[in-house]
JSON list of C-alpha atoms in Angstrom, two decimals:
[
{"chain": "K", "resi": 1, "resn": "MET", "atom": "CA", "xyz": [-8.89, 17.05, -19.86]},
{"chain": "K", "resi": 2, "resn": "GLU", "atom": "CA", "xyz": [-10.24, 17.52, -16.33]},
{"chain": "K", "resi": 3, "resn": "ARG", "atom": "CA", "xyz": [-7.34, 19.79, -15.41]},
{"chain": "K", "resi": 4, "resn": "ALA", "atom": "CA", "xyz": [-7.84, 21.83, -18.58]},
{"chain": "K", "resi": 5, "resn": "GLN", "atom": "CA", "xyz": [-11.49, 22.38, -17.64]},
{"chain": "K", "resi": 6, "resn": "GLN", "atom": "CA", "xyz": [-10.61, 23.78, -14.20]},
{"chain": "K", "resi": 7, "resn": "GLY", "atom": "CA", "xyz": [-10.77, 27.50, -13.67]},
{"chain": "K", "resi": 8, "resn": "PRO", "atom": "CA", "xyz": [-7.67, 29.55, -12.78]},
{"chain": "K", "resi": 9, "resn": "ARG", "atom": "CA", "xyz": [-8.51, 29.62, -9.07]},
{"chain": "K", "resi": 10, "resn": "ALA", "atom": "CA", "xyz": [-9.00, 25.87, -8.91]},
{"chain": "K", "resi": 11, "resn": "ARG", "atom": "CA", "xyz": [-5.72, 25.28, -10.75]},
{"chain": "K", "resi": 12, "resn": "TYR", "atom": "CA", "xyz": [-3.89, 27.66, -8.43]},
{"chain": "K", "resi": 13, "resn": "ARG", "atom": "CA", "xyz": [-5.33, 25.88, -5.40]},
{"chain": "K", "resi": 14, "resn": "GLU", "atom": "CA", "xyz": [-4.27, 22.50, -6.78]},
{"chain": "K", "resi": 15, "resn": "GLN", "atom": "CA", "xyz": [-0.76, 23.77, -7.52]},
{"chain": "K", "resi": 16, "resn": "THR", "atom": "CA", "xyz": [-0.43, 25.30, -4.06]},
{"chain": "K", "resi": 17, "resn": "ARG", "atom": "CA", "xyz": [-1.58, 22.10, -2.36]},
{"chain": "K", "resi": 18, "resn": "ALA", "atom": "CA", "xyz": [0.94, 20.15, -4.42]},
{"chain": "K", "resi": 19, "resn": "GLU", "atom": "CA", "xyz": [3.73, 22.54, -3.39]},
{"chain": "K", "resi": 20, "resn": "ILE", "atom": "CA", "xyz": [2.76, 22.22, 0.27]},
{"chain": "K", "resi": 21, "resn": "LYS", "atom": "CA", "xyz": [2.84, 18.44, 0.00]},
{"chain": "K", "resi": 22, "resn": "ASP", "atom": "CA", "xyz": [6.24, 18.51, -1.72]},
{"chain": "K", "resi": 23, "resn": "LEU", "atom": "CA", "xyz": [7.70, 20.62, 1.08]},
{"chain": "K", "resi": 24, "resn": "ALA", "atom": "CA", "xyz": [6.12, 18.36, 3.69]},
{"chain": "K", "resi": 25, "resn": "LEU", "atom": "CA", "xyz": [7.67, 15.30, 2.04]},
{"chain": "K", "resi": 26, "resn": "ARG", "atom": "CA", "xyz": [11.04, 16.99, 2.09]},
{"chain": "K", "resi": 27, "resn": "GLN", "atom": "CA", "xyz": [10.68, 17.61, 5.82]},
{"chain": "K", "resi": 28, "resn": "LEU", "atom": "CA", "xyz": [9.71, 13.97, 6.36]},
{"chain": "K", "resi": 29, "resn": "ALA", "atom": "CA", "xyz": [12.69, 12.79, 4.34]},
{"chain": "K", "resi": 30, "resn": "GLU", "atom": "CA", "xyz": [15.04, 14.98, 6.36]},
{"chain": "K", "resi": 31, "resn": "GLY", "atom": "CA", "xyz": [13.72, 14.35, 9.86]},
{"chain": "K", "resi": 32, "resn": "GLY", "atom": "CA", "xyz": [10.80, 11.92, 9.98]},
{"chain": "K", "resi": 33, "resn": "GLY", "atom": "CA", "xyz": [7.27, 12.58, 11.16]},
{"chain": "K", "resi": 34, "resn": "THR", "atom": "CA", "xyz": [8.24, 14.79, 14.06]},
{"chain": "K", "resi": 35, "resn": "ALA", "atom": "CA", "xyz": [9.97, 17.19, 11.63]},
{"chain": "K", "resi": 36, "resn": "LEU", "atom": "CA", "xyz": [6.70, 18.06, 9.91]},
{"chain": "K", "resi": 37, "resn": "ALA", "atom": "CA", "xyz": [5.94, 21.72, 10.70]},
{"chain": "K", "resi": 38, "resn": "LEU", "atom": "CA", "xyz": [3.28, 23.72, 8.92]},
{"chain": "K", "resi": 39, "resn": "THR", "atom": "CA", "xyz": [4.75, 26.99, 10.13]},
{"chain": "K", "resi": 40, "resn": "ARG", "atom": "CA", "xyz": [8.05, 26.21, 8.39]},
{"chain": "K", "resi": 41, "resn": "ILE", "atom": "CA", "xyz": [6.22, 25.27, 5.22]},
{"chain": "K", "resi": 42, "resn": "ALA", "atom": "CA", "xyz": [4.26, 28.53, 5.28]},
{"chain": "K", "resi": 43, "resn": "LYS", "atom": "CA", "xyz": [7.46, 30.52, 5.79]},
{"chain": "K", "resi": 44, "resn": "GLU", "atom": "CA", "xyz": [9.22, 28.82, 2.87]},
{"chain": "K", "resi": 45, "resn": "MET", "atom": "CA", "xyz": [6.25, 29.56, 0.62]},
{"chain": "K", "resi": 46, "resn": "GLY", "atom": "CA", "xyz": [5.92, 33.14, 1.78]},
{"chain": "K", "resi": 47, "resn": "LEU", "atom": "CA", "xyz": [2.50, 32.49, 3.26]},
{"chain": "K", "resi": 48, "resn": "SER", "atom": "CA", "xyz": [1.07, 33.36, 6.63]},
{"chain": "K", "resi": 49, "resn": "GLY", "atom": "CA", "xyz": [-0.04, 30.57, 8.92]},
{"chain": "K", "resi": 50, "resn": "PRO", "atom": "CA", "xyz": [-3.74, 31.36, 8.45]},
{"chain": "K", "resi": 51, "resn": "ALA", "atom": "CA", "xyz": [-3.25, 31.40, 4.66]},
{"chain": "K", "resi": 52, "resn": "LEU", "atom": "CA", "xyz": [-1.78, 27.90, 4.73]},
{"chain": "K", "resi": 53, "resn": "TYR", "atom": "CA", "xyz": [-4.80, 26.64, 6.62]},
{"chain": "K", "resi": 54, "resn": "ARG", "atom": "CA", "xyz": [-6.96, 27.52, 3.64]},
{"chain": "K", "resi": 55, "resn": "TYR", "atom": "CA", "xyz": [-5.35, 24.58, 1.86]},
{"chain": "K", "resi": 56, "resn": "PHE", "atom": "CA", "xyz": [-5.02, 22.11, 4.75]},
{"chain": "K", "resi": 57, "resn": "THR", "atom": "CA", "xyz": [-6.96, 22.44, 7.97]},
{"chain": "K", "resi": 58, "resn": "GLY", "atom": "CA", "xyz": [-4.03, 21.24, 10.05]},
{"chain": "K", "resi": 59, "resn": "ARG", "atom": "CA", "xyz": [-1.15, 18.82, 10.36]},
{"chain": "K", "resi": 60, "resn": "ASP", "atom": "CA", "xyz": [-3.39, 15.75, 10.40]},
{"chain": "K", "resi": 61, "resn": "ASP", "atom": "CA", "xyz": [-5.22, 16.88, 7.27]},
{"chain": "K", "resi": 62, "resn": "LEU", "atom": "CA", "xyz": [-1.88, 17.24, 5.50]},
{"chain": "K", "resi": 63, "resn": "LEU", "atom": "CA", "xyz": [-0.75, 13.81, 6.72]},
{"chain": "K", "resi": 64, "resn": "ASP", "atom": "CA", "xyz": [-4.02, 12.34, 5.47]},
{"chain": "K", "resi": 65, "resn": "ALA", "atom": "CA", "xyz": [-3.28, 13.67, 1.98]},
{"chain": "K", "resi": 66, "resn": "LEU", "atom": "CA", "xyz": [0.32, 12.42, 2.04]},
{"chain": "K", "resi": 67, "resn": "ILE", "atom": "CA", "xyz": [-0.72, 8.95, 3.15]},
{"chain": "K", "resi": 68, "resn": "ARG", "atom": "CA", "xyz": [-3.45, 8.71, 0.53]},
{"chain": "K", "resi": 69, "resn": "ASP", "atom": "CA", "xyz": [-0.94, 9.73, -2.14]},
{"chain": "K", "resi": 70, "resn": "ALA", "atom": "CA", "xyz": [1.60, 7.19, -0.90]},
{"chain": "K", "resi": 71, "resn": "TYR", "atom": "CA", "xyz": [-0.91, 4.34, -0.96]},
{"chain": "K", "resi": 72, "resn": "ASP", "atom": "CA", "xyz": [-2.09, 5.34, -4.42]},
{"chain": "K", "resi": 73, "resn": "ASP", "atom": "CA", "xyz": [1.46, 5.53, -5.78]},
{"chain": "K", "resi": 74, "resn": "ALA", "atom": "CA", "xyz": [2.36, 2.17, -4.24]},
{"chain": "K", "resi": 75, "resn": "ALA", "atom": "CA", "xyz": [-0.82, 0.62, -5.67]},
{"chain": "K", "resi": 76, "resn": "ALA", "atom": "CA", "xyz": [0.00, 2.00, -9.12]},
{"chain": "K", "resi": 77, "resn": "ALA", "atom": "CA", "xyz": [3.52, 0.56, -8.90]},
{"chain": "K", "resi": 78, "resn": "MET", "atom": "CA", "xyz": [2.12, -2.84, -7.95]},
{"chain": "K", "resi": 79, "resn": "ALA", "atom": "CA", "xyz": [-0.47, -2.76, -10.74]},
{"chain": "K", "resi": 80, "resn": "ARG", "atom": "CA", "xyz": [2.24, -1.98, -13.28]},
{"chain": "K", "resi": 81, "resn": "ALA", "atom": "CA", "xyz": [4.42, -4.79, -11.96]},
{"chain": "K", "resi": 82, "resn": "ALA", "atom": "CA", "xyz": [1.52, -7.24, -12.08]},
{"chain": "K", "resi": 83, "resn": "ALA", "atom": "CA", "xyz": [0.73, -6.30, -15.68]},
{"chain": "K", "resi": 84, "resn": "ARG", "atom": "CA", "xyz": [4.36, -6.71, -16.75]},
{"chain": "K", "resi": 85, "resn": "SER", "atom": "CA", "xyz": [4.73, -10.01, -14.92]},
{"chain": "K", "resi": 86, "resn": "ALA", "atom": "CA", "xyz": [1.52, -11.47, -16.36]},
{"chain": "K", "resi": 87, "resn": "LYS", "atom": "CA", "xyz": [2.87, -11.16, -19.89]},
{"chain": "K", "resi": 88, "resn": "GLY", "atom": "CA", "xyz": [4.65, -14.14, -21.39]},
{"chain": "K", "resi": 89, "resn": "SER", "atom": "CA", "xyz": [4.84, -17.55, -19.81]},
{"chain": "K", "resi": 90, "resn": "ARG", "atom": "CA", "xyz": [6.14, -16.75, -16.35]},
{"chain": "K", "resi": 91, "resn": "GLY", "atom": "CA", "xyz": [4.94, -19.15, -13.68]},
{"chain": "K", "resi": 92, "resn": "VAL", "atom": "CA", "xyz": [3.05, -18.12, -10.57]},
{"chain": "K", "resi": 93, "resn": "ARG", "atom": "CA", "xyz": [6.13, -18.49, -8.38]},
{"chain": "K", "resi": 94, "resn": "ALA", "atom": "CA", "xyz": [8.12, -16.15, -10.62]},
{"chain": "K", "resi": 95, "resn": "ARG", "atom": "CA", "xyz": [5.26, -13.65, -10.60]},
{"chain": "K", "resi": 96, "resn": "LEU", "atom": "CA", "xyz": [5.22, -13.73, -6.80]},
{"chain": "K", "resi": 97, "resn": "HIS", "atom": "CA", "xyz": [8.89, -12.77, -6.80]},
{"chain": "K", "resi": 98, "resn": "ASP", "atom": "CA", "xyz": [8.19, -10.00, -9.32]},
{"chain": "K", "resi": 99, "resn": "LEU", "atom": "CA", "xyz": [5.51, -8.45, -7.13]},
{"chain": "K", "resi": 100, "resn": "ALA", "atom": "CA", "xyz": [7.54, -8.75, -3.95]},
{"chain": "K", "resi": 101, "resn": "GLU", "atom": "CA", "xyz": [10.55, -7.09, -5.55]},
{"chain": "K", "resi": 102, "resn": "ALA", "atom": "CA", "xyz": [8.36, -4.34, -7.02]},
{"chain": "K", "resi": 103, "resn": "TYR", "atom": "CA", "xyz": [6.99, -3.57, -3.55]},
{"chain": "K", "resi": 104, "resn": "ARG", "atom": "CA", "xyz": [10.47, -3.57, -2.07]},
{"chain": "K", "resi": 105, "resn": "ALA", "atom": "CA", "xyz": [11.79, -1.33, -4.86]},
{"chain": "K", "resi": 106, "resn": "TRP", "atom": "CA", "xyz": [9.05, 1.23, -4.25]},
{"chain": "K", "resi": 107, "resn": "ALA", "atom": "CA", "xyz": [9.68, 1.25, -0.50]},
{"chain": "K", "resi": 108, "resn": "VAL", "atom": "CA", "xyz": [13.46, 1.53, -0.79]},
{"chain": "K", "resi": 109, "resn": "ALA", "atom": "CA", "xyz": [13.16, 4.34, -3.34]},
{"chain": "K", "resi": 110, "resn": "GLU", "atom": "CA", "xyz": [10.58, 6.19, -1.19]},
{"chain": "K", "resi": 111, "resn": "PRO", "atom": "CA", "xyz": [11.55, 5.32, 2.39]},
{"chain": "K", "resi": 112, "resn": "HIS", "atom": "CA", "xyz": [9.98, 8.39, 4.03]},
{"chain": "K", "resi": 113, "resn": "ARG", "atom": "CA", "xyz": [6.72, 7.70, 2.21]},
{"chain": "K", "resi": 114, "resn": "TYR", "atom": "CA", "xyz": [6.82, 3.99, 2.98]},
{"chain": "K", "resi": 115, "resn": "LEU", "atom": "CA", "xyz": [7.24, 4.76, 6.68]},
{"chain": "K", "resi": 116, "resn": "LEU", "atom": "CA", "xyz": [4.06, 6.86, 6.52]},
{"chain": "K", "resi": 117, "resn": "LEU", "atom": "CA", "xyz": [2.18, 3.63, 5.86]},
{"chain": "K", "resi": 118, "resn": "GLN", "atom": "CA", "xyz": [3.72, 1.64, 8.69]},
{"chain": "K", "resi": 119, "resn": "GLY", "atom": "CA", "xyz": [1.96, 3.15, 11.67]},
{"chain": "K", "resi": 120, "resn": "ALA", "atom": "CA", "xyz": [1.42, 6.54, 13.22]},
{"chain": "K", "resi": 121, "resn": "PRO", "atom": "CA", "xyz": [3.96, 8.97, 11.72]},
{"chain": "K", "resi": 122, "resn": "VAL", "atom": "CA", "xyz": [3.48, 11.21, 14.76]},
{"chain": "K", "resi": 123, "resn": "PRO", "atom": "CA", "xyz": [2.12, 10.34, 18.22]},
{"chain": "K", "resi": 124, "resn": "GLY", "atom": "CA", "xyz": [-1.66, 10.39, 18.39]},
{"chain": "K", "resi": 125, "resn": "TYR", "atom": "CA", "xyz": [-2.27, 10.46, 14.66]},
{"chain": "K", "resi": 126, "resn": "VAL", "atom": "CA", "xyz": [-4.91, 8.10, 13.25]},
{"chain": "K", "resi": 127, "resn": "ALA", "atom": "CA", "xyz": [-5.12, 7.52, 9.51]},
{"chain": "K", "resi": 128, "resn": "PRO", "atom": "CA", "xyz": [-8.49, 8.14, 7.83]},
{"chain": "K", "resi": 129, "resn": "PRO", "atom": "CA", "xyz": [-10.78, 5.13, 7.27]},
{"chain": "K", "resi": 130, "resn": "ASP", "atom": "CA", "xyz": [-10.54, 5.35, 3.47]},
{"chain": "K", "resi": 131, "resn": "THR", "atom": "CA", "xyz": [-6.90, 4.27, 3.61]},
{"chain": "K", "resi": 132, "resn": "LEU", "atom": "CA", "xyz": [-8.14, 0.71, 4.19]},
{"chain": "K", "resi": 133, "resn": "GLU", "atom": "CA", "xyz": [-9.34, 0.46, 0.60]},
{"chain": "K", "resi": 134, "resn": "ARG", "atom": "CA", "xyz": [-6.11, 2.02, -0.63]},
{"chain": "K", "resi": 135, "resn": "ALA", "atom": "CA", "xyz": [-4.08, -0.53, 1.33]},
{"chain": "K", "resi": 136, "resn": "ARG", "atom": "CA", "xyz": [-6.15, -3.32, -0.19]},
{"chain": "K", "resi": 137, "resn": "ALA", "atom": "CA", "xyz": [-5.36, -1.95, -3.65]},
{"chain": "K", "resi": 138, "resn": "VAL", "atom": "CA", "xyz": [-1.64, -2.31, -2.90]},
{"chain": "K", "resi": 139, "resn": "LEU", "atom": "CA", "xyz": [-2.10, -5.92, -1.78]},
{"chain": "K", "resi": 140, "resn": "GLY", "atom": "CA", "xyz": [-4.72, -6.86, -4.36]},
{"chain": "K", "resi": 141, "resn": "PRO", "atom": "CA", "xyz": [-2.35, -8.07, -7.12]},
{"chain": "K", "resi": 142, "resn": "PHE", "atom": "CA", "xyz": [-1.15, -10.86, -4.82]},
{"chain": "K", "resi": 143, "resn": "LEU", "atom": "CA", "xyz": [-4.64, -12.40, -4.53]},
{"chain": "K", "resi": 144, "resn": "PRO", "atom": "CA", "xyz": [-4.87, -14.13, -7.93]},
{"chain": "K", "resi": 145, "resn": "LEU", "atom": "CA", "xyz": [-1.45, -15.70, -7.50]},
{"chain": "K", "resi": 146, "resn": "PHE", "atom": "CA", "xyz": [-2.72, -17.88, -4.66]},
{"chain": "K", "resi": 147, "resn": "ALA", "atom": "CA", "xyz": [-6.20, -18.62, -6.03]},
{"chain": "K", "resi": 148, "resn": "THR", "atom": "CA", "xyz": [-5.06, -21.92, -7.58]},
{"chain": "K", "resi": 149, "resn": "ALA", "atom": "CA", "xyz": [-2.68, -22.82, -4.76]},
{"chain": "K", "resi": 150, "resn": "ASN", "atom": "CA", "xyz": [-2.45, -26.22, -3.13]},
{"chain": "K", "resi": 151, "resn": "PRO", "atom": "CA", "xyz": [-1.42, -25.22, 0.40]},
{"chain": "K", "resi": 152, "resn": "GLY", "atom": "CA", "xyz": [0.21, -27.66, 2.79]},
{"chain": "K", "resi": 153, "resn": "PRO", "atom": "CA", "xyz": [-0.39, -28.25, 6.49]},
{"chain": "K", "resi": 154, "resn": "ALA", "atom": "CA", "xyz": [1.93, -25.43, 7.54]},
{"chain": "K", "resi": 155, "resn": "VAL", "atom": "CA", "xyz": [-0.68, -22.84, 6.55]},
{"chain": "K", "resi": 156, "resn": "ALA", "atom": "CA", "xyz": [-3.85, -24.84, 7.23]},
{"chain": "K", "resi": 157, "resn": "ALA", "atom": "CA", "xyz": [-4.77, -22.81, 10.32]},
{"chain": "K", "resi": 158, "resn": "THR", "atom": "CA", "xyz": [-4.34, -19.55, 8.41]},
{"chain": "K", "resi": 159, "resn": "VAL", "atom": "CA", "xyz": [-6.56, -20.82, 5.59]},
{"chain": "K", "resi": 160, "resn": "ASP", "atom": "CA", "xyz": [-9.24, -21.77, 8.14]},
{"chain": "K", "resi": 161, "resn": "GLU", "atom": "CA", "xyz": [-9.15, -18.29, 9.64]},
{"chain": "K", "resi": 162, "resn": "MET", "atom": "CA", "xyz": [-9.37, -16.68, 6.21]},
{"chain": "K", "resi": 163, "resn": "THR", "atom": "CA", "xyz": [-12.36, -18.87, 5.37]},
{"chain": "K", "resi": 164, "resn": "ALA", "atom": "CA", "xyz": [-14.15, -17.60, 8.47]},
{"chain": "K", "resi": 165, "resn": "TRP", "atom": "CA", "xyz": [-13.21, -14.00, 7.63]},
{"chain": "K", "resi": 166, "resn": "LEU", "atom": "CA", "xyz": [-14.51, -14.31, 4.07]},
{"chain": "K", "resi": 167, "resn": "THR", "atom": "CA", "xyz": [-17.76, -15.82, 5.30]},
{"chain": "K", "resi": 168, "resn": "ALA", "atom": "CA", "xyz": [-18.31, -13.08, 7.84]},
{"chain": "K", "resi": 169, "resn": "GLU", "atom": "CA", "xyz": [-17.20, -9.99, 5.90]},
{"chain": "K", "resi": 170, "resn": "GLU", "atom": "CA", "xyz": [-18.90, -8.94, 2.69]},
{"chain": "K", "resi": 171, "resn": "SER", "atom": "CA", "xyz": [-16.27, -6.27, 2.03]},
{"chain": "K", "resi": 172, "resn": "VAL", "atom": "CA", "xyz": [-13.50, -8.88, 2.12]},
{"chain": "K", "resi": 173, "resn": "ARG", "atom": "CA", "xyz": [-15.40, -11.14, -0.28]},
{"chain": "K", "resi": 174, "resn": "ALA", "atom": "CA", "xyz": [-15.84, -8.18, -2.62]},
{"chain": "K", "resi": 175, "resn": "TRP", "atom": "CA", "xyz": [-12.13, -7.41, -2.44]},
{"chain": "K", "resi": 176, "resn": "VAL", "atom": "CA", "xyz": [-11.14, -10.96, -3.36]},
{"chain": "K", "resi": 177, "resn": "ALA", "atom": "CA", "xyz": [-13.73, -11.03, -6.14]},
{"chain": "K", "resi": 178, "resn": "GLN", "atom": "CA", "xyz": [-12.35, -7.78, -7.56]},
{"chain": "K", "resi": 179, "resn": "TYR", "atom": "CA", "xyz": [-8.78, -9.05, -7.93]},
{"chain": "K", "resi": 180, "resn": "ALA", "atom": "CA", "xyz": [-9.33, -12.81, -8.21]},
{"chain": "K", "resi": 181, "resn": "PRO", "atom": "CA", "xyz": [-12.81, -13.28, -9.70]},
{"chain": "K", "resi": 182, "resn": "GLU", "atom": "CA", "xyz": [-12.07, -16.89, -10.62]},
{"chain": "K", "resi": 183, "resn": "ALA", "atom": "CA", "xyz": [-11.62, -17.63, -6.90]},
{"chain": "K", "resi": 184, "resn": "SER", "atom": "CA", "xyz": [-15.09, -16.33, -6.06]},
{"chain": "K", "resi": 185, "resn": "GLU", "atom": "CA", "xyz": [-17.21, -17.71, -8.90]},
{"chain": "K", "resi": 186, "resn": "ALA", "atom": "CA", "xyz": [-18.30, -20.77, -6.92]},
{"chain": "K", "resi": 187, "resn": "THR", "atom": "CA", "xyz": [-19.10, -18.87, -3.73]},
{"chain": "K", "resi": 188, "resn": "GLU", "atom": "CA", "xyz": [-22.65, -19.66, -2.66]},
{"chain": "K", "resi": 189, "resn": "ALA", "atom": "CA", "xyz": [-24.79, -17.25, -0.67]},
{"chain": "K", "resi": 190, "resn": "THR", "atom": "CA", "xyz": [-25.93, -18.37, 2.75]},
{"chain": "K", "resi": 191, "resn": "GLU", "atom": "CA", "xyz": [-27.94, -16.80, 5.53]},
{"chain": "K", "resi": 192, "resn": "ALA", "atom": "CA", "xyz": [-24.67, -16.09, 7.33]},
{"chain": "K", "resi": 193, "resn": "GLY", "atom": "CA", "xyz": [-23.56, -13.87, 4.46]},
{"chain": "K", "resi": 194, "resn": "GLY", "atom": "CA", "xyz": [-21.80, -16.23, 2.07]},
{"chain": "K", "resi": 195, "resn": "ALA", "atom": "CA", "xyz": [-19.63, -19.32, 2.23]},
{"chain": "K", "resi": 196, "resn": "ALA", "atom": "CA", "xyz": [-16.05, -18.94, 1.06]},
{"chain": "K", "resi": 197, "resn": "THR", "atom": "CA", "xyz": [-14.71, -21.26, -1.59]},
{"chain": "K", "resi": 198, "resn": "ALA", "atom": "CA", "xyz": [-11.38, -22.95, -1.01]},
{"chain": "K", "resi": 199, "resn": "ALA", "atom": "CA", "xyz": [-9.86, -20.91, -3.84]},
{"chain": "K", "resi": 200, "resn": "ALA", "atom": "CA", "xyz": [-10.95, -17.62, -2.27]},
{"chain": "K", "resi": 201, "resn": "ALA", "atom": "CA", "xyz": [-9.61, -18.69, 1.13]},
{"chain": "K", "resi": 202, "resn": "HIS", "atom": "CA", "xyz": [-6.29, -19.73, -0.43]},
{"chain": "K", "resi": 203, "resn": "ALA", "atom": "CA", "xyz": [-6.06, -16.40, -2.27]},
{"chain": "K", "resi": 204, "resn": "LEU", "atom": "CA", "xyz": [-6.70, -14.41, 0.88]},
{"chain": "K", "resi": 205, "resn": "ALA", "atom": "CA", "xyz": [-4.41, -16.49, 3.08]},
{"chain": "K", "resi": 206, "resn": "GLY", "atom": "CA", "xyz": [-1.54, -16.27, 0.61]},
{"chain": "K", "resi": 207, "resn": "ALA", "atom": "CA", "xyz": [-1.92, -12.53, 0.11]},
{"chain": "K", "resi": 208, "resn": "VAL", "atom": "CA", "xyz": [-2.08, -11.82, 3.84]},
{"chain": "K", "resi": 209, "resn": "LEU", "atom": "CA", "xyz": [0.97, -13.96, 4.56]},
{"chain": "K", "resi": 210, "resn": "ALA", "atom": "CA", "xyz": [2.82, -12.32, 1.67]},
{"chain": "K", "resi": 211, "resn": "TRP", "atom": "CA", "xyz": [1.93, -8.93, 3.16]},
{"chain": "K", "resi": 212, "resn": "ALA", "atom": "CA", "xyz": [3.30, -9.96, 6.55]},
{"chain": "K", "resi": 213, "resn": "GLN", "atom": "CA", "xyz": [6.54, -11.23, 5.01]},
{"chain": "K", "resi": 214, "resn": "LEU", "atom": "CA", "xyz": [6.91, -8.10, 2.89]},
{"chain": "K", "resi": 215, "resn": "HIS", "atom": "CA", "xyz": [6.43, -5.70, 5.75]},
{"chain": "K", "resi": 216, "resn": "GLY", "atom": "CA", "xyz": [8.72, -7.62, 8.05]},
{"chain": "K", "resi": 217, "resn": "SER", "atom": "CA", "xyz": [11.63, -7.68, 5.62]},
{"chain": "K", "resi": 218, "resn": "VAL", "atom": "CA", "xyz": [11.12, -4.32, 3.93]},
{"chain": "K", "resi": 219, "resn": "SER", "atom": "CA", "xyz": [10.54, -2.42, 7.18]},
{"chain": "K", "resi": 220, "resn": "LEU", "atom": "CA", "xyz": [13.81, -3.73, 8.58]},
{"chain": "K", "resi": 221, "resn": "GLU", "atom": "CA", "xyz": [15.67, -2.77, 5.42]},
{"chain": "K", "resi": 222, "resn": "VAL", "atom": "CA", "xyz": [14.18, 0.71, 5.18]},
{"chain": "K", "resi": 223, "resn": "ALA", "atom": "CA", "xyz": [14.98, 1.32, 8.86]},
{"chain": "K", "resi": 224, "resn": "GLY", "atom": "CA", "xyz": [18.62, 0.38, 8.22]},
{"chain": "K", "resi": 225, "resn": "GLN", "atom": "CA", "xyz": [18.53, -2.74, 10.37]},
{"chain": "K", "resi": 226, "resn": "PHE", "atom": "CA", "xyz": [20.41, -4.80, 7.78]},
{"chain": "K", "resi": 227, "resn": "ALA", "atom": "CA", "xyz": [23.44, -2.51, 7.78]},
{"chain": "K", "resi": 228, "resn": "GLY", "atom": "CA", "xyz": [26.61, -4.46, 8.44]},
{"chain": "K", "resi": 229, "resn": "MET", "atom": "CA", "xyz": [24.90, -7.84, 8.01]},
{"chain": "K", "resi": 230, "resn": "ALA", "atom": "CA", "xyz": [26.59, -8.61, 4.66]},
{"chain": "K", "resi": 231, "resn": "HIS", "atom": "CA", "xyz": [23.43, -9.36, 2.70]},
{"chain": "K", "resi": 232, "resn": "ARG", "atom": "CA", "xyz": [20.94, -7.56, 0.49]},
{"chain": "K", "resi": 233, "resn": "GLY", "atom": "CA", "xyz": [17.38, -7.02, 1.58]},
{"chain": "K", "resi": 234, "resn": "GLY", "atom": "CA", "xyz": [16.28, -8.42, -1.76]},
{"chain": "K", "resi": 235, "resn": "THR", "atom": "CA", "xyz": [18.10, -11.68, -1.08]},
{"chain": "K", "resi": 236, "resn": "LEU", "atom": "CA", "xyz": [16.29, -12.19, 2.21]},
{"chain": "K", "resi": 237, "resn": "LEU", "atom": "CA", "xyz": [12.93, -11.22, 0.72]},
{"chain": "K", "resi": 238, "resn": "GLY", "atom": "CA", "xyz": [13.50, -13.64, -2.16]},
{"chain": "K", "resi": 239, "resn": "ALA", "atom": "CA", "xyz": [14.14, -16.47, 0.29]},
{"chain": "K", "resi": 240, "resn": "GLN", "atom": "CA", "xyz": [10.97, -15.60, 2.20]},
{"chain": "K", "resi": 241, "resn": "MET", "atom": "CA", "xyz": [8.90, -15.66, -1.00]},
{"chain": "K", "resi": 242, "resn": "GLU", "atom": "CA", "xyz": [10.38, -19.06, -1.90]},
{"chain": "K", "resi": 243, "resn": "LEU", "atom": "CA", "xyz": [9.33, -20.45, 1.48]},
{"chain": "K", "resi": 244, "resn": "LEU", "atom": "CA", "xyz": [5.85, -18.98, 1.00]},
{"chain": "K", "resi": 245, "resn": "ALA", "atom": "CA", "xyz": [5.59, -20.43, -2.51]},
{"chain": "K", "resi": 246, "resn": "ASP", "atom": "CA", "xyz": [6.61, -23.83, -1.16]},
{"chain": "K", "resi": 247, "resn": "ALA", "atom": "CA", "xyz": [4.01, -23.64, 1.61]},
{"chain": "K", "resi": 248, "resn": "PHE", "atom": "CA", "xyz": [1.27, -22.94, -0.96]},
{"chain": "K", "resi": 249, "resn": "GLY", "atom": "CA", "xyz": [2.52, -25.34, -3.62]},
{"chain": "K", "resi": 250, "resn": "LEU", "atom": "CA", "xyz": [3.00, -22.62, -6.26]},
{"chain": "K", "resi": 251, "resn": "GLU", "atom": "CA", "xyz": [4.57, -23.62, -9.54]}
]
């Protein structure tokens, strides 16, 4: 409906921006971040350099758009996986595996886009601040899985640190409440900004540790580091999720 209400010029601008991004993604897929060249994109589209800058102010502006799109697509993939996994009678441990494999599947299918999210794609580039919320949307579906956890001593220090983080940061409390409201219902306000419940701390600790395990395994696989090692990346990631589930007492 919104697209139908746009005027011809707005639709043309949107289409041109989409074409520029498609060509940029192709360059990234072929040669990584250093292969991104706006002059080549303009030439392929039959545009002059100045004309291209009417759609993106420069390389960093284009990278900003590509990174936002990648986060949004990854978040959508995770939300779909969470919705599918929540149906039926699957236990929390099985749902953790579902989400981990969904993240891995997205990254392996879109390696050049995944790598955009793993640091500076080109030297000196800094991602825009709004990507923080987009990254939290990717990780958010993991939060409710750990809200009812019974973590063991192996992760006690992490839980303590997450408790302090929740107490100090309103934005983090809001993030946990958004995805795991049951973990935040008992949170009581204090002069320091709010005391974290155990459930909220468990949710945050589990999600952050899952994120660390995911990135460690998936980054190695996407970079080709498992080549010749006679195992699948999914097998290793599955073992890591089992260890994490054990540490948090997930059923």
